[in-house]
């Protein structure tokens, strides 16, 4: 049963997740054809409303919408009346009058996409809200993992870094747990939230975490812009304790472990340069799969209520 909006992963059930992952595969097959476009959303309009910077999510939504033949409008926040004090509500009412079918929104305030969804008949897709959720990142991550492990249940994913500020960690952990993948966190105690009801294992020591035998090491970007206080002594120290150094990469290679990262990467912090050429790095696969996963989401949602 299609939904109007995609605001988070927590509210999707396993059947819906499996459906979206299954639907991503034929969309990815399109990429190898000479004509990469299908008319599925011909005549529909997609508005990109990004209040925070983005390279991958923004461009991949734009490509996804265009490959489905939708018309895409980029709302230039820097040039809009928002800079003159217009509220988000007023902006949405203006956009509503334009009869947009889909609004893709990124904002630093957790929950804002949900507010917009209640104010408009358009389908709203959360492209990242504060430290809350990034559902399409989670879908593309799960799709990428399923390409390597078609039956991912029981596989182990170690998420490393700034869990505290990470909407990616939250959404990707949620989807993996719904697929019965085992998840553990590794990072400085100050950046790994205390054990909650989620039953995710916590490590603060790299060697102990690697002794847990992960199939995938999922590195998070250190988000300096969201850190209001200093959570670790220095970036050099972070790299030494938690980063994938050349020596650690050799060990990872010997063990056949895959590496993922949502991007953008901080070279010399989360990873050394050599990781980008590592044969089991899935970082470029994640970018490519982002288009397919987002096509599946756009195709699945039904604007105007269901
Ligand atoms: N993964 C991700 O959200 O990247 P961007 O910030 O470039 O969109």
Short mmCIF file of C-alpha atoms and ligand atoms in Angstrom, two decimals:
data_model
loop_
_atom_site.label_atom_id
_atom_site.label_comp_id
_atom_site.label_asym_id
_atom_site.label_seq_id
_atom_site.Cartn_x
_atom_site.Cartn_y
_atom_site.Cartn_z
CA UNK A 1 0.00 0.00 0.00
CA UNK A 2 1.72 3.25 -1.09
CA UNK A 3 2.07 6.15 1.32
CA UNK A 4 1.89 9.89 0.80
CA UNK A 5 5.20 10.76 2.53
CA UNK A 6 8.54 9.23 3.45
CA UNK A 7 9.65 10.88 6.69
CA UNK A 8 11.67 8.16 8.44
CA UNK A 9 12.46 4.44 8.41
CA UNK A 10 10.96 3.69 11.81
CA UNK A 11 7.40 4.01 10.49
CA UNK A 12 7.96 1.60 7.56
CA UNK A 13 7.24 -2.06 8.10
CA UNK A 14 9.48 -4.82 6.80
CA UNK A 15 7.22 -5.56 3.83
CA UNK A 16 7.38 -1.93 2.68
CA UNK A 17 11.17 -1.90 3.04
CA UNK A 18 11.53 -5.15 1.09
CA UNK A 19 9.22 -3.75 -1.59
CA UNK A 20 11.32 -0.58 -1.99
CA UNK A 21 14.57 -2.59 -2.09
CA UNK A 22 13.12 -4.99 -4.68
CA UNK A 23 11.89 -2.06 -6.78
CA UNK A 24 15.34 -0.42 -6.73
CA UNK A 25 16.93 -3.27 -8.72
CA UNK A 26 15.00 -2.79 -12.01
CA UNK A 27 15.59 0.96 -11.77
CA UNK A 28 19.32 0.28 -11.45
CA UNK A 29 19.16 -1.98 -14.54
CA UNK A 30 17.99 1.08 -16.49
CA UNK A 31 21.38 2.75 -15.96
CA UNK A 32 23.08 0.31 -18.33
CA UNK A 33 20.62 1.00 -21.17
CA UNK A 34 21.29 3.62 -23.82
CA UNK A 35 17.95 5.30 -22.96
CA UNK A 36 17.95 5.76 -19.19
CA UNK A 37 14.60 7.50 -18.90
CA UNK A 38 11.11 6.06 -18.30
CA UNK A 39 7.84 8.03 -18.50
CA UNK A 40 6.56 6.89 -15.05
CA UNK A 41 6.25 10.44 -13.59
CA UNK A 42 5.69 12.37 -16.81
CA UNK A 43 3.73 15.53 -16.07
CA UNK A 44 4.54 15.41 -12.31
CA UNK A 45 6.49 18.16 -10.59
CA UNK A 46 9.24 17.75 -8.00
CA UNK A 47 10.45 20.60 -5.83
CA UNK A 48 13.87 20.43 -4.19
CA UNK A 49 13.85 22.40 -0.95
CA UNK A 50 17.34 22.16 0.56
CA UNK A 51 18.02 24.49 3.51
CA UNK A 52 21.33 22.70 4.20
CA UNK A 53 24.17 21.89 1.81
CA UNK A 54 24.14 18.56 -0.02
CA UNK A 55 26.02 17.09 -2.94
CA UNK A 56 25.00 13.44 -3.17
CA UNK A 57 21.40 13.52 -1.95
CA UNK A 58 20.46 16.62 -3.92
CA UNK A 59 22.04 15.53 -7.20
CA UNK A 60 20.83 11.96 -6.91
CA UNK A 61 17.21 13.02 -6.23
CA UNK A 62 17.42 15.37 -9.20
CA UNK A 63 18.76 12.63 -11.49
CA UNK A 64 16.19 10.13 -10.12
CA UNK A 65 13.26 12.48 -10.74
CA UNK A 66 14.47 13.37 -14.23
CA UNK A 67 14.97 9.70 -15.15
CA UNK A 68 11.32 9.20 -14.20
CA UNK A 69 10.48 12.12 -16.56
CA UNK A 70 9.28 14.46 -13.78
CA UNK A 71 9.84 18.22 -13.97
CA UNK A 72 12.29 19.36 -11.30
CA UNK A 73 12.44 22.81 -9.71
CA UNK A 74 15.30 23.79 -7.44
CA UNK A 75 14.14 26.20 -4.79
CA UNK A 76 17.09 28.46 -4.22
CA UNK A 77 16.93 29.14 -0.49
CA UNK A 78 19.67 31.78 -0.66
CA UNK A 79 17.63 33.78 -3.21
CA UNK A 80 14.18 33.19 -1.68
CA UNK A 81 12.13 35.44 0.59
CA UNK A 82 13.15 33.15 3.48
CA UNK A 83 16.17 35.40 3.80
CA UNK A 84 13.68 38.29 4.28
CA UNK A 85 12.00 36.51 7.19
CA UNK A 86 9.33 34.48 5.40
CA UNK A 87 8.34 31.50 7.51
CA UNK A 88 8.52 27.93 6.27
CA UNK A 89 4.70 27.83 6.48
CA UNK A 90 4.35 30.84 4.18
CA UNK A 91 6.85 29.33 1.79
CA UNK A 92 4.92 26.06 1.71
CA UNK A 93 1.62 27.87 1.11
CA UNK A 94 3.23 29.62 -1.84
CA UNK A 95 4.58 26.35 -3.15
CA UNK A 96 1.22 24.66 -2.56
CA UNK A 97 -0.34 27.20 -4.87
CA UNK A 98 2.08 25.96 -7.53
CA UNK A 99 0.52 22.46 -7.22
CA UNK A 100 3.83 20.67 -6.69
CA UNK A 101 3.45 16.87 -6.53
CA UNK A 102 6.61 16.04 -4.54
CA UNK A 103 8.65 18.15 -2.10
CA UNK A 104 12.10 16.89 -1.18
CA UNK A 105 13.30 18.69 1.92
CA UNK A 106 16.51 18.91 3.90
CA UNK A 107 16.62 21.10 7.00
CA UNK A 108 18.66 21.37 10.19
CA UNK A 109 15.49 21.17 12.33
CA UNK A 110 14.44 17.62 13.25
CA UNK A 111 10.79 17.07 12.40
CA UNK A 112 10.41 19.90 9.88
CA UNK A 113 9.65 17.55 6.93
CA UNK A 114 6.79 16.11 9.01
CA UNK A 115 5.41 19.60 9.60
CA UNK A 116 5.58 20.36 5.89
CA UNK A 117 3.88 17.03 5.11
CA UNK A 118 0.91 18.04 7.26
CA UNK A 119 0.66 21.41 5.47
CA UNK A 120 0.66 20.18 1.90
CA UNK A 121 -1.04 17.64 -0.31
CA UNK A 122 2.30 17.02 -2.01
CA UNK A 123 4.31 13.94 -1.12
CA UNK A 124 7.12 15.00 1.20
CA UNK A 125 10.41 13.11 1.25
CA UNK A 126 12.80 13.75 4.10
CA UNK A 127 16.28 14.26 2.62
CA UNK A 128 17.79 14.67 6.11
CA UNK A 129 16.44 16.60 9.13
CA UNK A 130 18.87 17.53 11.90
CA UNK A 131 20.12 14.47 13.76
CA UNK A 132 16.74 12.74 13.29
CA UNK A 133 16.43 10.79 10.03
CA UNK A 134 17.74 10.28 6.50
CA UNK A 135 15.48 7.53 5.18
CA UNK A 136 16.65 7.41 1.56
CA UNK A 137 20.26 7.06 2.74
CA UNK A 138 19.15 4.04 4.78
CA UNK A 139 17.36 2.54 1.77
CA UNK A 140 20.35 2.96 -0.52
CA UNK A 141 22.63 1.53 2.17
CA UNK A 142 20.42 -1.53 2.63
CA UNK A 143 20.18 -1.99 -1.14
CA UNK A 144 23.99 -1.79 -1.42
CA UNK A 145 24.39 -4.36 1.35
CA UNK A 146 21.82 -6.68 -0.26
CA UNK A 147 23.78 -6.60 -3.53
CA UNK A 148 26.72 -8.19 -1.66
CA UNK A 149 24.66 -10.24 0.81
CA UNK A 150 21.30 -11.13 -0.81
CA UNK A 151 20.23 -12.70 2.51
CA UNK A 152 21.59 -10.10 4.95
CA UNK A 153 19.99 -11.48 8.14
CA UNK A 154 22.71 -12.39 10.64
CA UNK A 155 25.41 -10.33 8.89
CA UNK A 156 27.27 -7.82 11.06
CA UNK A 157 27.67 -4.10 10.39
CA UNK A 158 29.95 -1.97 12.57
CA UNK A 159 29.01 1.74 12.41
CA UNK A 160 31.99 3.89 13.36
CA UNK A 161 32.22 7.48 14.49
CA UNK A 162 29.94 10.32 15.43
CA UNK A 163 26.78 8.35 16.23
CA UNK A 164 25.44 11.11 18.48
CA UNK A 165 24.93 13.67 15.71
CA UNK A 166 24.24 11.25 12.88
CA UNK A 167 20.83 10.93 11.22
CA UNK A 168 22.54 8.41 8.91
CA UNK A 169 23.48 6.17 11.85
CA UNK A 170 19.96 6.38 13.24
CA UNK A 171 18.16 5.56 9.97
CA UNK A 172 20.65 2.99 8.69
CA UNK A 173 20.74 1.20 12.05
CA UNK A 174 16.92 1.12 12.06
CA UNK A 175 16.62 -0.37 8.58
CA UNK A 176 19.36 -2.95 9.21
CA UNK A 177 17.71 -4.10 12.41
CA UNK A 178 14.39 -4.44 10.57
CA UNK A 179 16.24 -6.73 8.15
CA UNK A 180 17.69 -8.72 11.10
CA UNK A 181 21.24 -7.51 10.45
CA UNK A 182 23.37 -7.25 13.61
CA UNK A 183 24.61 -3.71 14.28
CA UNK A 184 27.27 -2.38 16.65
CA UNK A 185 28.62 1.12 17.24
CA UNK A 186 32.26 2.15 17.66
CA UNK A 187 33.44 5.62 18.59
CA UNK A 188 34.65 7.88 21.38
CA UNK A 189 32.44 7.52 24.47
CA UNK A 190 31.44 11.18 24.01
CA UNK A 191 30.02 10.48 20.52
CA UNK A 192 28.32 7.14 21.15
CA UNK A 193 25.03 7.55 23.03
CA UNK A 194 24.51 5.38 26.09
CA UNK A 195 22.88 1.98 25.63
CA UNK A 196 19.16 2.48 25.05
CA UNK A 197 16.32 0.16 24.24
CA UNK A 198 17.88 -0.51 20.81
CA UNK A 199 20.17 -3.28 22.14
CA UNK A 200 22.95 -2.16 19.76
CA UNK A 201 26.39 -3.15 21.09
CA UNK A 202 28.72 -0.28 21.90
CA UNK A 203 32.50 -0.32 21.55
CA UNK A 204 34.97 2.43 22.30
CA UNK A 205 38.05 0.39 21.40
CA UNK A 206 38.85 -0.38 17.75
CA UNK A 207 40.46 -3.78 18.38
CA UNK A 208 37.58 -4.97 20.54
CA UNK A 209 35.10 -3.91 17.85
CA UNK A 210 37.04 -5.76 15.15
CA UNK A 211 37.12 -8.88 17.34
CA UNK A 212 33.28 -8.83 16.98
CA UNK A 213 33.98 -9.88 13.33
CA UNK A 214 32.00 -7.38 11.25
CA UNK A 215 31.22 -8.13 7.59
CA UNK A 216 31.02 -4.40 6.89
CA UNK A 217 32.66 -1.38 8.52
CA UNK A 218 30.42 1.64 7.96
CA UNK A 219 32.34 4.88 8.57
CA UNK A 220 30.47 8.07 9.44
CA UNK A 221 31.61 11.56 8.62
CA UNK A 222 32.84 13.51 11.63
CA UNK A 223 30.34 16.38 11.60
CA UNK A 224 32.32 19.29 13.00
CA UNK A 225 29.47 21.67 12.12
CA UNK A 226 27.04 19.93 14.52
CA UNK A 227 29.48 19.68 17.42
CA UNK A 228 28.86 22.50 19.88
CA UNK A 229 31.64 21.33 22.22
CA UNK A 230 34.90 19.45 21.65
CA UNK A 231 34.14 15.71 21.78
CA UNK A 232 37.70 14.44 21.19
CA UNK A 233 41.16 15.98 21.50
CA UNK A 234 41.98 16.44 17.80
CA UNK A 235 41.24 15.08 14.32
CA UNK A 236 44.71 13.49 14.27
CA UNK A 237 43.88 11.66 17.51
CA UNK A 238 40.50 10.58 16.10
CA UNK A 239 42.21 9.13 13.02
CA UNK A 240 44.70 7.28 15.19
CA UNK A 241 42.02 5.75 17.42
CA UNK A 242 39.10 5.16 15.03
CA UNK A 243 40.16 5.97 11.47
CA UNK A 244 40.99 3.40 8.78
CA UNK A 245 44.75 3.90 8.55
CA UNK A 246 46.95 2.17 5.97
CA UNK A 247 47.85 -0.53 8.50
CA UNK A 248 44.20 -1.15 9.44
CA UNK A 249 43.23 -1.27 5.77
CA UNK A 250 45.71 -4.12 5.23
CA UNK A 251 44.08 -6.10 8.03
CA UNK A 252 40.60 -5.31 6.65
CA UNK A 253 41.73 -6.46 3.18
CA UNK A 254 43.05 -9.76 4.56
CA UNK A 255 39.74 -10.38 6.29
CA UNK A 256 37.64 -9.47 3.22
CA UNK A 257 35.64 -6.82 5.07
CA UNK A 258 33.63 -4.28 3.06
CA UNK A 259 33.83 -0.54 3.77
CA UNK A 260 30.96 1.94 3.42
CA UNK A 261 30.66 5.69 4.00
CA UNK A 262 27.69 7.98 3.22
CA UNK A 263 29.96 10.82 2.13
CA UNK A 264 31.28 13.38 2.00
CA UNK A 265 34.47 11.79 3.35
CA UNK A 266 37.07 13.56 5.47
CA UNK A 267 40.32 12.07 4.18
CA UNK A 268 42.87 11.69 6.93
CA UNK A 269 40.09 11.63 9.56
CA UNK A 270 37.67 8.70 9.03
CA UNK A 271 39.87 7.06 6.41
CA UNK A 272 43.21 7.21 4.60
CA UNK A 273 43.37 7.91 0.84
CA UNK A 274 43.96 4.23 -0.01
CA UNK A 275 40.44 3.29 1.16
CA UNK A 276 39.01 5.07 -1.90
CA UNK A 277 40.80 2.53 -4.16
CA UNK A 278 40.15 -0.49 -1.94
CA UNK A 279 38.49 -3.26 -3.98
CA UNK A 280 35.85 -3.84 -1.29
CA UNK A 281 35.01 -0.20 -0.79
CA UNK A 282 31.29 0.25 -1.54
CA UNK A 283 31.41 4.05 -1.37
CA UNK A 284 30.89 4.57 -5.12
CA UNK A 285 28.23 1.82 -5.21
CA UNK A 286 26.35 3.79 -2.52
CA UNK A 287 26.33 6.90 -4.73
CA UNK A 288 25.11 4.97 -7.78
CA UNK A 289 22.51 3.05 -5.79
CA UNK A 290 21.21 6.32 -4.34
CA UNK A 291 19.65 7.13 -7.71
CA UNK A 292 17.94 3.73 -8.00
CA UNK A 293 16.66 3.77 -4.41
CA UNK A 294 15.30 7.31 -4.83
CA UNK A 295 13.59 6.39 -8.11
CA UNK A 296 11.89 3.54 -6.25
CA UNK A 297 10.72 5.92 -3.50
CA UNK A 298 9.38 8.55 -5.93
CA UNK A 299 7.58 5.87 -7.92
CA UNK A 300 6.05 4.32 -4.77
CA UNK A 301 4.71 7.44 -3.02
CA UNK A 302 1.28 8.75 -3.96
CA UNK A 303 0.87 12.55 -3.73
CA UNK A 304 -2.42 13.98 -2.56
CA UNK A 305 -3.09 11.39 0.11
CA UNK A 306 -3.88 7.67 -0.19
N1 LIG B 1 25.10 11.22 2.30
C1 LIG B 1 24.67 12.49 2.22
O1 LIG B 1 23.62 12.86 2.76
O2 LIG B 1 25.48 13.32 1.51
P1 LIG B 1 25.16 14.82 1.12
O3 LIG B 1 25.22 15.65 2.38
O4 LIG B 1 26.23 15.22 0.11
O5 LIG B 1 23.78 14.86 0.53
#
